[in-house]
């Protein structure tokens, strides 16, 4: 994050606008012209001066103490992931020059593991790129193949969007996890390119990005509207790859002895059926 940006102030303002007076026990007095809390209300509840809080939002003070940031996190009702993100934004870092994109490398052992698993699995990079995937993952979604990006697909590909019955919730979780994954490293060219592209192409992404939601990248239950299997509810685990910062092994599995388990087994069986190869030009040209 360069010193020219004001990510700390943007985050404070976005989160302030999402907290209502009722949330923090303040009475509703008069007509409110702004969504959420006023700056002076945040300052009062955090135990700091209104002028100091204004300087933080405007980017005129970029290095508040940990105690101030923790007080603001409490007022803004941030969870652990949001608090950690806020503390990272407030840390004192020297100006850095723009770096080249950091290449993400898949450890050979992890690639072999993904291929050997009998459950849908893929490797997700820091910027939500698909770095490796097995055939069962591709059976869940044809977009789960090496080289695709989960953000681009979910926001911009109609076929991928149709997989999610609750697309609104799915995209909100996805963007919040992406912000947590990137953290304060917003001068990375890969980040700039991806956020810029999605902001121009998707109103939904632009709206969610402005909220500054932050969620940990962790496992959850996910429901898919699969074109062959129908509605399918699976457990999606996200496991950190040791020694590879930002890389997660994503594995889908169903609760045992359920309809979802049967559907996943059928998908696995279908994937295992060998396909009859198409005739080659030589075979088609062979004499009778």
PDB file of C-alpha atoms in Angstrom:
ATOM      1  CA  UNK A   1       0.000   0.000   0.000  1.00  0.00           C
ATOM      2  CA  UNK A   2       1.593   3.275  -1.058  1.00  0.00           C
ATOM      3  CA  UNK A   3       1.473   6.444   0.980  1.00  0.00           C
ATOM      4  CA  UNK A   4      -0.559   8.121  -1.785  1.00  0.00           C
ATOM      5  CA  UNK A   5      -3.622   6.034  -0.955  1.00  0.00           C
ATOM      6  CA  UNK A   6      -5.896   6.448   2.017  1.00  0.00           C
ATOM      7  CA  UNK A   7      -7.062   2.893   2.530  1.00  0.00           C
ATOM      8  CA  UNK A   8      -7.297   3.349   6.295  1.00  0.00           C
ATOM      9  CA  UNK A   9      -9.633   6.327   5.933  1.00  0.00           C
ATOM     10  CA  UNK A  10     -11.709   4.599   3.265  1.00  0.00           C
ATOM     11  CA  UNK A  11     -12.108   1.550   5.470  1.00  0.00           C
ATOM     12  CA  UNK A  12     -13.122   3.566   8.526  1.00  0.00           C
ATOM     13  CA  UNK A  13     -15.667   5.546   6.531  1.00  0.00           C
ATOM     14  CA  UNK A  14     -17.159   2.465   4.843  1.00  0.00           C
ATOM     15  CA  UNK A  15     -17.540   0.595   8.114  1.00  0.00           C
ATOM     16  CA  UNK A  16     -18.898   3.648   9.945  1.00  0.00           C
ATOM     17  CA  UNK A  17     -21.695   3.933   7.392  1.00  0.00           C
ATOM     18  CA  UNK A  18     -22.781   0.346   8.131  1.00  0.00           C
ATOM     19  CA  UNK A  19     -23.238   0.812  11.903  1.00  0.00           C
ATOM     20  CA  UNK A  20     -26.525   2.385  13.002  1.00  0.00           C
ATOM     21  CA  UNK A  21     -27.096   4.306  16.241  1.00  0.00           C
ATOM     22  CA  UNK A  22     -29.317   1.450  17.402  1.00  0.00           C
ATOM     23  CA  UNK A  23     -26.406  -0.956  17.004  1.00  0.00           C
ATOM     24  CA  UNK A  24     -24.365   0.948  19.584  1.00  0.00           C
ATOM     25  CA  UNK A  25     -27.186   2.095  21.855  1.00  0.00           C
ATOM     26  CA  UNK A  26     -27.390   5.726  20.753  1.00  0.00           C
ATOM     27  CA  UNK A  27     -30.769   7.490  20.572  1.00  0.00           C
ATOM     28  CA  UNK A  28     -32.099   8.562  17.168  1.00  0.00           C
ATOM     29  CA  UNK A  29     -32.239  12.373  17.423  1.00  0.00           C
ATOM     30  CA  UNK A  30     -33.296  14.621  14.563  1.00  0.00           C
ATOM     31  CA  UNK A  31     -32.926  14.000  10.846  1.00  0.00           C
ATOM     32  CA  UNK A  32     -29.766  12.090   9.886  1.00  0.00           C
ATOM     33  CA  UNK A  33     -28.256  13.099   6.572  1.00  0.00           C
ATOM     34  CA  UNK A  34     -25.641  10.338   6.533  1.00  0.00           C
ATOM     35  CA  UNK A  35     -26.009   6.556   6.695  1.00  0.00           C
ATOM     36  CA  UNK A  36     -24.693   4.932   9.821  1.00  0.00           C
ATOM     37  CA  UNK A  37     -22.848   6.781  12.553  1.00  0.00           C
ATOM     38  CA  UNK A  38     -21.596  10.351  12.395  1.00  0.00           C
ATOM     39  CA  UNK A  39     -17.864  10.926  12.754  1.00  0.00           C
ATOM     40  CA  UNK A  40     -18.290  12.629  16.115  1.00  0.00           C
ATOM     41  CA  UNK A  41     -20.312   9.670  17.385  1.00  0.00           C
ATOM     42  CA  UNK A  42     -17.559   7.231  16.458  1.00  0.00           C
ATOM     43  CA  UNK A  43     -14.990   9.487  18.120  1.00  0.00           C
ATOM     44  CA  UNK A  44     -17.050   9.789  21.307  1.00  0.00           C
ATOM     45  CA  UNK A  45     -17.615   6.035  21.576  1.00  0.00           C
ATOM     46  CA  UNK A  46     -13.934   5.307  20.889  1.00  0.00           C
ATOM     47  CA  UNK A  47     -12.740   7.848  23.440  1.00  0.00           C
ATOM     48  CA  UNK A  48     -10.828  10.070  21.012  1.00  0.00           C
ATOM     49  CA  UNK A  49     -11.381  13.634  19.834  1.00  0.00           C
ATOM     50  CA  UNK A  50     -13.611  14.315  16.848  1.00  0.00           C
ATOM     51  CA  UNK A  51     -10.792  16.279  15.207  1.00  0.00           C
ATOM     52  CA  UNK A  52      -8.381  13.345  15.534  1.00  0.00           C
ATOM     53  CA  UNK A  53     -10.902  10.932  14.063  1.00  0.00           C
ATOM     54  CA  UNK A  54     -11.501  13.345  11.159  1.00  0.00           C
ATOM     55  CA  UNK A  55      -7.746  13.390  10.481  1.00  0.00           C
ATOM     56  CA  UNK A  56      -7.767   9.582  10.355  1.00  0.00           C
ATOM     57  CA  UNK A  57     -10.577   9.445   7.803  1.00  0.00           C
ATOM     58  CA  UNK A  58      -9.014  12.176   5.690  1.00  0.00           C
ATOM     59  CA  UNK A  59      -5.623  10.467   5.710  1.00  0.00           C
ATOM     60  CA  UNK A  60      -3.852  13.309   7.524  1.00  0.00           C
ATOM     61  CA  UNK A  61      -2.843  10.909  10.310  1.00  0.00           C
ATOM     62  CA  UNK A  62      -1.943   7.418   9.176  1.00  0.00           C
ATOM     63  CA  UNK A  63      -0.283   5.883  12.197  1.00  0.00           C
ATOM     64  CA  UNK A  64      -2.736   5.673  15.104  1.00  0.00           C
ATOM     65  CA  UNK A  65      -1.793   3.568  18.091  1.00  0.00           C
ATOM     66  CA  UNK A  66      -2.919  -0.022  18.473  1.00  0.00           C
ATOM     67  CA  UNK A  67      -5.122   1.070  21.366  1.00  0.00           C
ATOM     68  CA  UNK A  68      -6.935   3.615  19.178  1.00  0.00           C
ATOM     69  CA  UNK A  69      -7.428   1.087  16.389  1.00  0.00           C
ATOM     70  CA  UNK A  70      -8.768  -1.523  18.788  1.00  0.00           C
ATOM     71  CA  UNK A  71     -11.201   1.025  20.228  1.00  0.00           C
ATOM     72  CA  UNK A  72     -12.390   1.901  16.725  1.00  0.00           C
ATOM     73  CA  UNK A  73     -12.752  -1.807  15.894  1.00  0.00           C
ATOM     74  CA  UNK A  74     -14.987  -2.201  18.932  1.00  0.00           C
ATOM     75  CA  UNK A  75     -17.176   0.775  17.976  1.00  0.00           C
ATOM     76  CA  UNK A  76     -17.406  -0.373  14.357  1.00  0.00           C
ATOM     77  CA  UNK A  77     -18.253  -3.890  15.554  1.00  0.00           C
ATOM     78  CA  UNK A  78     -15.519  -5.593  13.563  1.00  0.00           C
ATOM     79  CA  UNK A  79     -14.916  -9.308  13.934  1.00  0.00           C
ATOM     80  CA  UNK A  80     -11.439 -10.813  14.348  1.00  0.00           C
ATOM     81  CA  UNK A  81     -10.704 -10.716  10.612  1.00  0.00           C
ATOM     82  CA  UNK A  82     -11.867  -7.103  10.299  1.00  0.00           C
ATOM     83  CA  UNK A  83      -9.881  -6.049  13.360  1.00  0.00           C
ATOM     84  CA  UNK A  84      -6.711  -7.687  12.056  1.00  0.00           C
ATOM     85  CA  UNK A  85      -7.222  -5.946   8.714  1.00  0.00           C
ATOM     86  CA  UNK A  86      -7.690  -2.564  10.445  1.00  0.00           C
ATOM     87  CA  UNK A  87      -4.540  -3.062  12.517  1.00  0.00           C
ATOM     88  CA  UNK A  88      -2.639  -3.865   9.331  1.00  0.00           C
ATOM     89  CA  UNK A  89      -3.864  -0.698   7.663  1.00  0.00           C
ATOM     90  CA  UNK A  90      -2.690   1.393  10.595  1.00  0.00           C
ATOM     91  CA  UNK A  91       0.807  -0.060  10.791  1.00  0.00           C
ATOM     92  CA  UNK A  92       3.680   2.259   9.897  1.00  0.00           C
ATOM     93  CA  UNK A  93       5.198   1.080   6.626  1.00  0.00           C
ATOM     94  CA  UNK A  94       7.753   2.881   4.458  1.00  0.00           C
ATOM     95  CA  UNK A  95       6.820   3.843   0.916  1.00  0.00           C
ATOM     96  CA  UNK A  96       7.480   1.057  -1.530  1.00  0.00           C
ATOM     97  CA  UNK A  97       7.998   1.106  -5.246  1.00  0.00           C
ATOM     98  CA  UNK A  98       5.557  -0.802  -7.395  1.00  0.00           C
ATOM     99  CA  UNK A  99       6.573  -4.437  -7.599  1.00  0.00           C
ATOM    100  CA  UNK A 100       6.336  -6.974 -10.344  1.00  0.00           C
ATOM    101  CA  UNK A 101       3.525  -9.507 -10.007  1.00  0.00           C
ATOM    102  CA  UNK A 102       4.495 -12.288  -7.629  1.00  0.00           C
ATOM    103  CA  UNK A 103       4.324 -15.679  -9.330  1.00  0.00           C
ATOM    104  CA  UNK A 104       2.545 -18.362  -7.339  1.00  0.00           C
ATOM    105  CA  UNK A 105       4.095 -21.819  -7.617  1.00  0.00           C
ATOM    106  CA  UNK A 106       2.275 -25.045  -6.854  1.00  0.00           C
ATOM    107  CA  UNK A 107       4.415 -27.459  -4.793  1.00  0.00           C
ATOM    108  CA  UNK A 108       4.757 -30.732  -6.672  1.00  0.00           C
ATOM    109  CA  UNK A 109       3.503 -32.738  -3.689  1.00  0.00           C
ATOM    110  CA  UNK A 110       0.327 -30.654  -3.493  1.00  0.00           C
ATOM    111  CA  UNK A 111      -0.295 -31.064  -7.207  1.00  0.00           C
ATOM    112  CA  UNK A 112       0.002 -34.843  -6.827  1.00  0.00           C
ATOM    113  CA  UNK A 113      -2.334 -34.727  -3.834  1.00  0.00           C
ATOM    114  CA  UNK A 114      -4.993 -32.799  -5.762  1.00  0.00           C
ATOM    115  CA  UNK A 115      -4.809 -35.336  -8.598  1.00  0.00           C
ATOM    116  CA  UNK A 116      -5.056 -38.312  -6.228  1.00  0.00           C
ATOM    117  CA  UNK A 117      -8.032 -37.144  -4.173  1.00  0.00           C
ATOM    118  CA  UNK A 118     -11.339 -38.931  -4.770  1.00  0.00           C
ATOM    119  CA  UNK A 119     -13.248 -35.743  -3.888  1.00  0.00           C
ATOM    120  CA  UNK A 120     -13.550 -32.502  -5.905  1.00  0.00           C
ATOM    121  CA  UNK A 121     -10.486 -30.426  -5.075  1.00  0.00           C
ATOM    122  CA  UNK A 122      -8.584 -27.467  -6.440  1.00  0.00           C
ATOM    123  CA  UNK A 123      -5.779 -25.159  -5.356  1.00  0.00           C
ATOM    124  CA  UNK A 124      -6.729 -21.510  -4.890  1.00  0.00           C
ATOM    125  CA  UNK A 125      -4.111 -18.778  -5.059  1.00  0.00           C
ATOM    126  CA  UNK A 126      -3.910 -15.514  -3.170  1.00  0.00           C
ATOM    127  CA  UNK A 127      -5.811 -13.682  -5.904  1.00  0.00           C
ATOM    128  CA  UNK A 128      -8.334 -16.524  -6.267  1.00  0.00           C
ATOM    129  CA  UNK A 129      -6.661 -17.978  -9.348  1.00  0.00           C
ATOM    130  CA  UNK A 130      -7.193 -21.697  -9.922  1.00  0.00           C
ATOM    131  CA  UNK A 131      -3.660 -23.089  -9.850  1.00  0.00           C
ATOM    132  CA  UNK A 132      -4.526 -26.799 -10.022  1.00  0.00           C
ATOM    133  CA  UNK A 133      -7.737 -28.823 -10.109  1.00  0.00           C
ATOM    134  CA  UNK A 134      -8.767 -32.446 -10.403  1.00  0.00           C
ATOM    135  CA  UNK A 135     -11.434 -33.790 -12.813  1.00  0.00           C
ATOM    136  CA  UNK A 136     -14.047 -34.037 -10.056  1.00  0.00           C
ATOM    137  CA  UNK A 137     -13.738 -30.307  -9.374  1.00  0.00           C
ATOM    138  CA  UNK A 138     -14.226 -29.643 -13.069  1.00  0.00           C
ATOM    139  CA  UNK A 139     -17.316 -31.874 -12.944  1.00  0.00           C
ATOM    140  CA  UNK A 140     -18.763 -29.498 -10.343  1.00  0.00           C
ATOM    141  CA  UNK A 141     -17.919 -26.487 -12.486  1.00  0.00           C
ATOM    142  CA  UNK A 142     -16.223 -26.454 -15.897  1.00  0.00           C
ATOM    143  CA  UNK A 143     -14.591 -23.189 -14.795  1.00  0.00           C
ATOM    144  CA  UNK A 144     -12.606 -24.989 -12.090  1.00  0.00           C
ATOM    145  CA  UNK A 145      -9.586 -25.494 -14.312  1.00  0.00           C
ATOM    146  CA  UNK A 146      -6.055 -24.197 -14.168  1.00  0.00           C
ATOM    147  CA  UNK A 147      -5.780 -20.616 -15.395  1.00  0.00           C
ATOM    148  CA  UNK A 148      -9.269 -19.444 -14.440  1.00  0.00           C
ATOM    149  CA  UNK A 149      -9.944 -16.862 -11.748  1.00  0.00           C
ATOM    150  CA  UNK A 150     -12.781 -17.414  -9.282  1.00  0.00           C
ATOM    151  CA  UNK A 151     -13.668 -13.716  -9.065  1.00  0.00           C
ATOM    152  CA  UNK A 152     -13.875 -13.265 -12.826  1.00  0.00           C
ATOM    153  CA  UNK A 153     -15.950 -16.403 -13.263  1.00  0.00           C
ATOM    154  CA  UNK A 154     -18.450 -15.815 -10.464  1.00  0.00           C
ATOM    155  CA  UNK A 155     -19.030 -12.160 -11.395  1.00  0.00           C
ATOM    156  CA  UNK A 156     -18.703 -12.209 -15.169  1.00  0.00           C
ATOM    157  CA  UNK A 157     -19.596 -15.691 -16.438  1.00  0.00           C
ATOM    158  CA  UNK A 158     -23.388 -16.293 -16.637  1.00  0.00           C
ATOM    159  CA  UNK A 159     -22.913 -20.079 -16.508  1.00  0.00           C
ATOM    160  CA  UNK A 160     -20.929 -19.849 -13.264  1.00  0.00           C
ATOM    161  CA  UNK A 161     -23.414 -17.412 -11.779  1.00  0.00           C
ATOM    162  CA  UNK A 162     -26.257 -19.838 -12.473  1.00  0.00           C
ATOM    163  CA  UNK A 163     -24.589 -22.424 -10.217  1.00  0.00           C
ATOM    164  CA  UNK A 164     -25.335 -20.312  -7.135  1.00  0.00           C
ATOM    165  CA  UNK A 165     -29.010 -20.068  -6.101  1.00  0.00           C
ATOM    166  CA  UNK A 166     -28.035 -17.326  -3.642  1.00  0.00           C
ATOM    167  CA  UNK A 167     -25.604 -15.475  -5.877  1.00  0.00           C
ATOM    168  CA  UNK A 168     -25.863 -12.273  -3.810  1.00  0.00           C
ATOM    169  CA  UNK A 169     -24.590 -13.994  -0.660  1.00  0.00           C
ATOM    170  CA  UNK A 170     -21.969 -15.978  -2.565  1.00  0.00           C
ATOM    171  CA  UNK A 171     -20.483 -12.841  -4.123  1.00  0.00           C
ATOM    172  CA  UNK A 172     -20.490 -10.965  -0.808  1.00  0.00           C
ATOM    173  CA  UNK A 173     -18.527 -13.774   0.863  1.00  0.00           C
ATOM    174  CA  UNK A 174     -16.160 -14.020  -2.100  1.00  0.00           C
ATOM    175  CA  UNK A 175     -15.227 -10.323  -2.112  1.00  0.00           C
ATOM    176  CA  UNK A 176     -14.830 -10.190   1.678  1.00  0.00           C
ATOM    177  CA  UNK A 177     -12.482 -13.180   1.513  1.00  0.00           C
ATOM    178  CA  UNK A 178     -10.529 -11.607  -1.336  1.00  0.00           C
ATOM    179  CA  UNK A 179      -9.978  -8.411   0.656  1.00  0.00           C
ATOM    180  CA  UNK A 180      -8.737 -10.439   3.616  1.00  0.00           C
ATOM    181  CA  UNK A 181      -6.422 -12.442   1.357  1.00  0.00           C
ATOM    182  CA  UNK A 182      -4.830  -9.360  -0.214  1.00  0.00           C
ATOM    183  CA  UNK A 183      -4.687  -7.400   3.061  1.00  0.00           C
ATOM    184  CA  UNK A 184      -2.744  -4.175   2.805  1.00  0.00           C
ATOM    185  CA  UNK A 185      -0.671  -5.282  -0.196  1.00  0.00           C
ATOM    186  CA  UNK A 186      -2.671  -3.117  -2.584  1.00  0.00           C
ATOM    187  CA  UNK A 187       0.262  -1.920  -4.688  1.00  0.00           C
ATOM    188  CA  UNK A 188       0.657  -5.352  -6.272  1.00  0.00           C
ATOM    189  CA  UNK A 189       0.067  -5.080 -10.042  1.00  0.00           C
ATOM    190  CA  UNK A 190      -1.999  -8.270 -10.059  1.00  0.00           C
ATOM    191  CA  UNK A 191      -4.361  -6.801  -7.448  1.00  0.00           C
ATOM    192  CA  UNK A 192      -4.641  -3.476  -9.311  1.00  0.00           C
ATOM    193  CA  UNK A 193      -5.395  -5.202 -12.616  1.00  0.00           C
ATOM    194  CA  UNK A 194      -8.031  -7.532 -11.169  1.00  0.00           C
ATOM    195  CA  UNK A 195      -9.896  -4.961  -9.074  1.00  0.00           C
ATOM    196  CA  UNK A 196      -9.820  -2.453 -11.921  1.00  0.00           C
ATOM    197  CA  UNK A 197     -11.204  -4.939 -14.432  1.00  0.00           C
ATOM    198  CA  UNK A 198     -14.007  -6.141 -12.141  1.00  0.00           C
ATOM    199  CA  UNK A 199     -14.917  -2.626 -11.031  1.00  0.00           C
ATOM    200  CA  UNK A 200     -15.471  -1.613 -14.648  1.00  0.00           C
ATOM    201  CA  UNK A 201     -17.286  -4.784 -15.669  1.00  0.00           C
ATOM    202  CA  UNK A 202     -19.519  -5.498 -12.659  1.00  0.00           C
ATOM    203  CA  UNK A 203     -21.784  -3.138 -10.740  1.00  0.00           C
ATOM    204  CA  UNK A 204     -22.183  -5.821  -8.079  1.00  0.00           C
ATOM    205  CA  UNK A 205     -18.428  -6.108  -7.517  1.00  0.00           C
ATOM    206  CA  UNK A 206     -18.046  -2.329  -7.356  1.00  0.00           C
ATOM    207  CA  UNK A 207     -20.813  -2.113  -4.747  1.00  0.00           C
ATOM    208  CA  UNK A 208     -19.322  -4.872  -2.600  1.00  0.00           C
ATOM    209  CA  UNK A 209     -15.776  -3.533  -2.868  1.00  0.00           C
ATOM    210  CA  UNK A 210     -16.952  -0.161  -1.543  1.00  0.00           C
ATOM    211  CA  UNK A 211     -18.313  -1.844   1.599  1.00  0.00           C
ATOM    212  CA  UNK A 212     -14.822  -2.930   2.725  1.00  0.00           C
ATOM    213  CA  UNK A 213     -16.138  -6.181   4.215  1.00  0.00           C
ATOM    214  CA  UNK A 214     -13.408  -8.535   5.436  1.00  0.00           C
ATOM    215  CA  UNK A 215     -13.962 -12.235   6.147  1.00  0.00           C
ATOM    216  CA  UNK A 216     -11.465 -15.005   6.766  1.00  0.00           C
ATOM    217  CA  UNK A 217     -11.013 -17.511   3.949  1.00  0.00           C
ATOM    218  CA  UNK A 218     -12.435 -20.548   5.684  1.00  0.00           C
ATOM    219  CA  UNK A 219     -14.667 -23.532   5.138  1.00  0.00           C
ATOM    220  CA  UNK A 220     -18.439 -23.268   4.816  1.00  0.00           C
ATOM    221  CA  UNK A 221     -21.499 -25.045   3.493  1.00  0.00           C
ATOM    222  CA  UNK A 222     -22.250 -24.216  -0.136  1.00  0.00           C
ATOM    223  CA  UNK A 223     -25.355 -24.968  -2.203  1.00  0.00           C
ATOM    224  CA  UNK A 224     -25.036 -25.355  -5.959  1.00  0.00           C
ATOM    225  CA  UNK A 225     -27.694 -25.659  -8.643  1.00  0.00           C
ATOM    226  CA  UNK A 226     -25.830 -28.193 -10.732  1.00  0.00           C
ATOM    227  CA  UNK A 227     -27.037 -28.736 -14.327  1.00  0.00           C
ATOM    228  CA  UNK A 228     -26.760 -32.556 -14.022  1.00  0.00           C
ATOM    229  CA  UNK A 229     -27.147 -33.266 -10.294  1.00  0.00           C
ATOM    230  CA  UNK A 230     -29.700 -30.593  -9.430  1.00  0.00           C
ATOM    231  CA  UNK A 231     -29.511 -28.840  -6.062  1.00  0.00           C
ATOM    232  CA  UNK A 232     -26.400 -30.009  -4.267  1.00  0.00           C
ATOM    233  CA  UNK A 233     -25.308 -28.921  -0.789  1.00  0.00           C
ATOM    234  CA  UNK A 234     -21.667 -29.653   0.037  1.00  0.00           C
ATOM    235  CA  UNK A 235     -19.140 -28.878   2.721  1.00  0.00           C
ATOM    236  CA  UNK A 236     -16.332 -26.765   1.287  1.00  0.00           C
ATOM    237  CA  UNK A 237     -13.094 -26.930   3.259  1.00  0.00           C
ATOM    238  CA  UNK A 238     -10.242 -24.475   2.747  1.00  0.00           C
ATOM    239  CA  UNK A 239      -6.908 -25.766   4.019  1.00  0.00           C
ATOM    240  CA  UNK A 240      -3.764 -23.635   4.122  1.00  0.00           C
ATOM    241  CA  UNK A 241      -0.759 -25.046   2.246  1.00  0.00           C
ATOM    242  CA  UNK A 242       2.266 -24.911   4.535  1.00  0.00           C
ATOM    243  CA  UNK A 243       5.239 -22.994   3.185  1.00  0.00           C
ATOM    244  CA  UNK A 244       3.144 -21.289   0.494  1.00  0.00           C
ATOM    245  CA  UNK A 245       1.632 -18.049   1.772  1.00  0.00           C
ATOM    246  CA  UNK A 246      -1.861 -17.434   0.467  1.00  0.00           C
ATOM    247  CA  UNK A 247      -2.370 -20.832  -1.179  1.00  0.00           C
ATOM    248  CA  UNK A 248      -5.388 -22.874  -0.079  1.00  0.00           C
ATOM    249  CA  UNK A 249      -6.401 -26.426  -0.883  1.00  0.00           C
ATOM    250  CA  UNK A 250     -10.179 -26.371  -1.448  1.00  0.00           C
ATOM    251  CA  UNK A 251     -12.001 -29.688  -1.039  1.00  0.00           C
ATOM    252  CA  UNK A 252     -15.727 -30.400  -1.412  1.00  0.00           C
ATOM    253  CA  UNK A 253     -17.419 -33.273   0.423  1.00  0.00           C
ATOM    254  CA  UNK A 254     -20.976 -34.260   1.310  1.00  0.00           C
ATOM    255  CA  UNK A 255     -22.442 -35.452   4.598  1.00  0.00           C
ATOM    256  CA  UNK A 256     -22.370 -39.246   4.609  1.00  0.00           C
ATOM    257  CA  UNK A 257     -25.470 -41.259   3.700  1.00  0.00           C
ATOM    258  CA  UNK A 258     -27.423 -38.273   2.408  1.00  0.00           C
ATOM    259  CA  UNK A 259     -28.963 -37.413  -0.924  1.00  0.00           C
ATOM    260  CA  UNK A 260     -26.090 -34.997  -1.504  1.00  0.00           C
ATOM    261  CA  UNK A 261     -23.630 -37.861  -0.913  1.00  0.00           C
ATOM    262  CA  UNK A 262     -25.429 -39.962  -3.523  1.00  0.00           C
ATOM    263  CA  UNK A 263     -25.412 -37.122  -6.035  1.00  0.00           C
ATOM    264  CA  UNK A 264     -21.706 -36.497  -5.530  1.00  0.00           C
ATOM    265  CA  UNK A 265     -21.009 -40.217  -5.954  1.00  0.00           C
ATOM    266  CA  UNK A 266     -22.955 -40.206  -9.210  1.00  0.00           C
ATOM    267  CA  UNK A 267     -20.968 -37.243 -10.470  1.00  0.00           C
ATOM    268  CA  UNK A 268     -17.760 -39.053  -9.526  1.00  0.00           C
ATOM    269  CA  UNK A 269     -18.906 -42.202 -11.328  1.00  0.00           C
ATOM    270  CA  UNK A 270     -19.792 -40.227 -14.430  1.00  0.00           C
ATOM    271  CA  UNK A 271     -16.384 -38.584 -14.409  1.00  0.00           C
ATOM    272  CA  UNK A 272     -14.706 -41.985 -14.141  1.00  0.00           C
ATOM    273  CA  UNK A 273     -16.513 -43.428 -17.197  1.00  0.00           C
ATOM    274  CA  UNK A 274     -14.034 -43.575 -20.102  1.00  0.00           C
ATOM    275  CA  UNK A 275     -15.085 -41.594 -23.127  1.00  0.00           C
ATOM    276  CA  UNK A 276     -15.106 -43.193 -26.576  1.00  0.00           C
ATOM    277  CA  UNK A 277     -12.494 -41.314 -28.571  1.00  0.00           C
ATOM    278  CA  UNK A 278     -13.626 -39.583 -31.718  1.00  0.00           C
ATOM    279  CA  UNK A 279     -12.416 -41.205 -34.930  1.00  0.00           C
ATOM    280  CA  UNK A 280      -9.184 -39.775 -36.231  1.00  0.00           C
ATOM    281  CA  UNK A 281      -8.726 -38.435 -39.720  1.00  0.00           C
ATOM    282  CA  UNK A 282      -6.656 -41.518 -40.537  1.00  0.00           C
ATOM    283  CA  UNK A 283      -9.397 -43.867 -39.362  1.00  0.00           C
ATOM    284  CA  UNK A 284     -12.076 -41.990 -41.287  1.00  0.00           C
ATOM    285  CA  UNK A 285      -9.939 -42.055 -44.387  1.00  0.00           C
ATOM    286  CA  UNK A 286      -9.252 -45.802 -44.176  1.00  0.00           C
ATOM    287  CA  UNK A 287     -10.533 -47.860 -47.128  1.00  0.00           C
ATOM    288  CA  UNK A 288     -13.578 -50.138 -46.704  1.00  0.00           C
TER     289      UNK A 288
END
